[in-house]
Amino acid sequence: NYDPTATIDDGSCIYCNQNAVDPFNYTGAMQTYTVPAGVTSVTIDAYGAQGGANWFYNDNFGGRVECDIPVTPGEVLNIFVGEQPTSIVGGWNGGGNGESVGKGGGGSTDIRRGITVNDRIVVAGAGGGAGYWASQHVIGGVGGGLVAGAGSRDVIYPGGDPGTQIGSGNGTCVSLNNPICSGGLGYGGSPSGCGCEGY
């Protein structure tokens, strides 16, 4: 399942008939979760969005993060669930724009103690966008891992560099690995106006 989602399991109803699991799906806006009384740890399962897909075989999936985090009863966690784009515009929550007929990159899914990207405590990275350029399929890299996957252009040519835990790789364009097309903290690379598609 590569749909962008975030699930929080607080275990508070383990001995009752209620569901302790709270799912969050993409809405295009921040969502909130209030930690119940007596709960000091929650389990997070989050998926970043797949990048925009221009054909059935695109494998530019988002990453998955599953972890336990300590919490304080009554505190509010802010949930940002990314979007898989269907056009050149990047997905909500940080997806970079595509180029020409290429699709934008996916939006990440994250949980924050606060509002800004500097307040994130869990991040599931998204996949890069896809397109078709010079008779080659151009596919963005997968999200997830300490180093994400690099993009690709069919078999021979490289695509954009993978992102890491501390920074963005270079984007790609006619002159491969173009720093002008790179992303940054909380946003993907955007090759709009660069002259080719799918990053």
Short mmCIF file of N, CA, C and O in Angstrom, two decimals, residues 161-164 166-171 181-185 187-189:
data_model
loop_
_atom_site.label_atom_id
_atom_site.label_comp_id
_atom_site.label_asym_id
_atom_site.label_seq_id
_atom_site.Cartn_x
_atom_site.Cartn_y
_atom_site.Cartn_z
N ASP A 161 19.70 13.10 -8.23
CA ASP A 161 20.36 12.44 -7.10
C ASP A 161 19.34 12.14 -6.00
O ASP A 161 18.34 12.85 -5.86
N PRO A 162 19.61 11.14 -5.16
CA PRO A 162 18.71 10.86 -4.05
C PRO A 162 18.88 11.86 -2.91
O PRO A 162 19.96 12.42 -2.72
N GLY A 163 17.80 12.10 -2.18
CA GLY A 163 17.89 12.89 -0.96
C GLY A 163 18.47 12.06 0.17
O GLY A 163 18.47 10.82 0.13
N THR A 164 19.00 12.72 1.19
CA THR A 164 19.55 12.06 2.36
C THR A 164 18.88 12.60 3.62
O THR A 164 17.99 13.45 3.54
N ILE A 166 20.16 14.62 5.64
CA ILE A 166 20.59 15.99 5.94
C ILE A 166 20.50 16.94 4.75
O ILE A 166 20.77 18.12 4.90
N GLY A 167 20.11 16.46 3.57
CA GLY A 167 20.05 17.38 2.45
C GLY A 167 19.50 16.76 1.18
O GLY A 167 19.30 15.55 1.09
N SER A 168 19.30 17.62 0.22
CA SER A 168 18.79 17.21 -1.09
C SER A 168 19.95 16.87 -2.01
O SER A 168 21.00 17.51 -1.97
N GLY A 169 19.74 15.90 -2.87
CA GLY A 169 20.68 15.69 -3.96
C GLY A 169 20.41 16.70 -5.05
O GLY A 169 19.41 17.42 -5.03
N ASN A 170 21.31 16.80 -6.01
CA ASN A 170 21.08 17.68 -7.15
C ASN A 170 19.93 17.16 -8.00
O ASN A 170 19.68 15.96 -8.08
N GLY A 171 19.22 18.08 -8.66
CA GLY A 171 18.18 17.69 -9.59
C GLY A 171 18.79 17.29 -10.91
O GLY A 171 20.00 17.07 -11.02
N CYS A 181 18.14 22.83 -9.95
CA CYS A 181 16.87 22.11 -9.84
C CYS A 181 16.71 21.39 -8.51
O CYS A 181 15.75 20.67 -8.31
N SER A 182 17.65 21.57 -7.59
CA SER A 182 17.64 20.82 -6.34
C SER A 182 16.54 21.26 -5.40
O SER A 182 16.07 22.40 -5.45
N GLY A 183 16.16 20.37 -4.50
CA GLY A 183 15.24 20.70 -3.43
C GLY A 183 16.00 21.21 -2.21
O GLY A 183 17.17 21.55 -2.28
N GLY A 184 15.32 21.25 -1.09
CA GLY A 184 15.92 21.70 0.16
C GLY A 184 15.12 21.16 1.33
O GLY A 184 14.32 20.24 1.17
N LEU A 185 15.29 21.74 2.51
CA LEU A 185 14.62 21.25 3.71
C LEU A 185 13.11 21.39 3.57
O LEU A 185 12.58 22.49 3.51
N TYR A 187 11.17 20.56 0.95
CA TYR A 187 10.58 20.71 -0.39
C TYR A 187 11.45 20.01 -1.42
O TYR A 187 12.66 19.94 -1.30
N GLY A 188 10.79 19.51 -2.46
CA GLY A 188 11.49 18.79 -3.51
C GLY A 188 12.01 19.69 -4.60
O GLY A 188 11.62 20.86 -4.71
N GLY A 189 12.90 19.17 -5.41
CA GLY A 189 13.44 19.92 -6.54
C GLY A 189 12.36 20.24 -7.56
O GLY A 189 11.43 19.45 -7.77
#
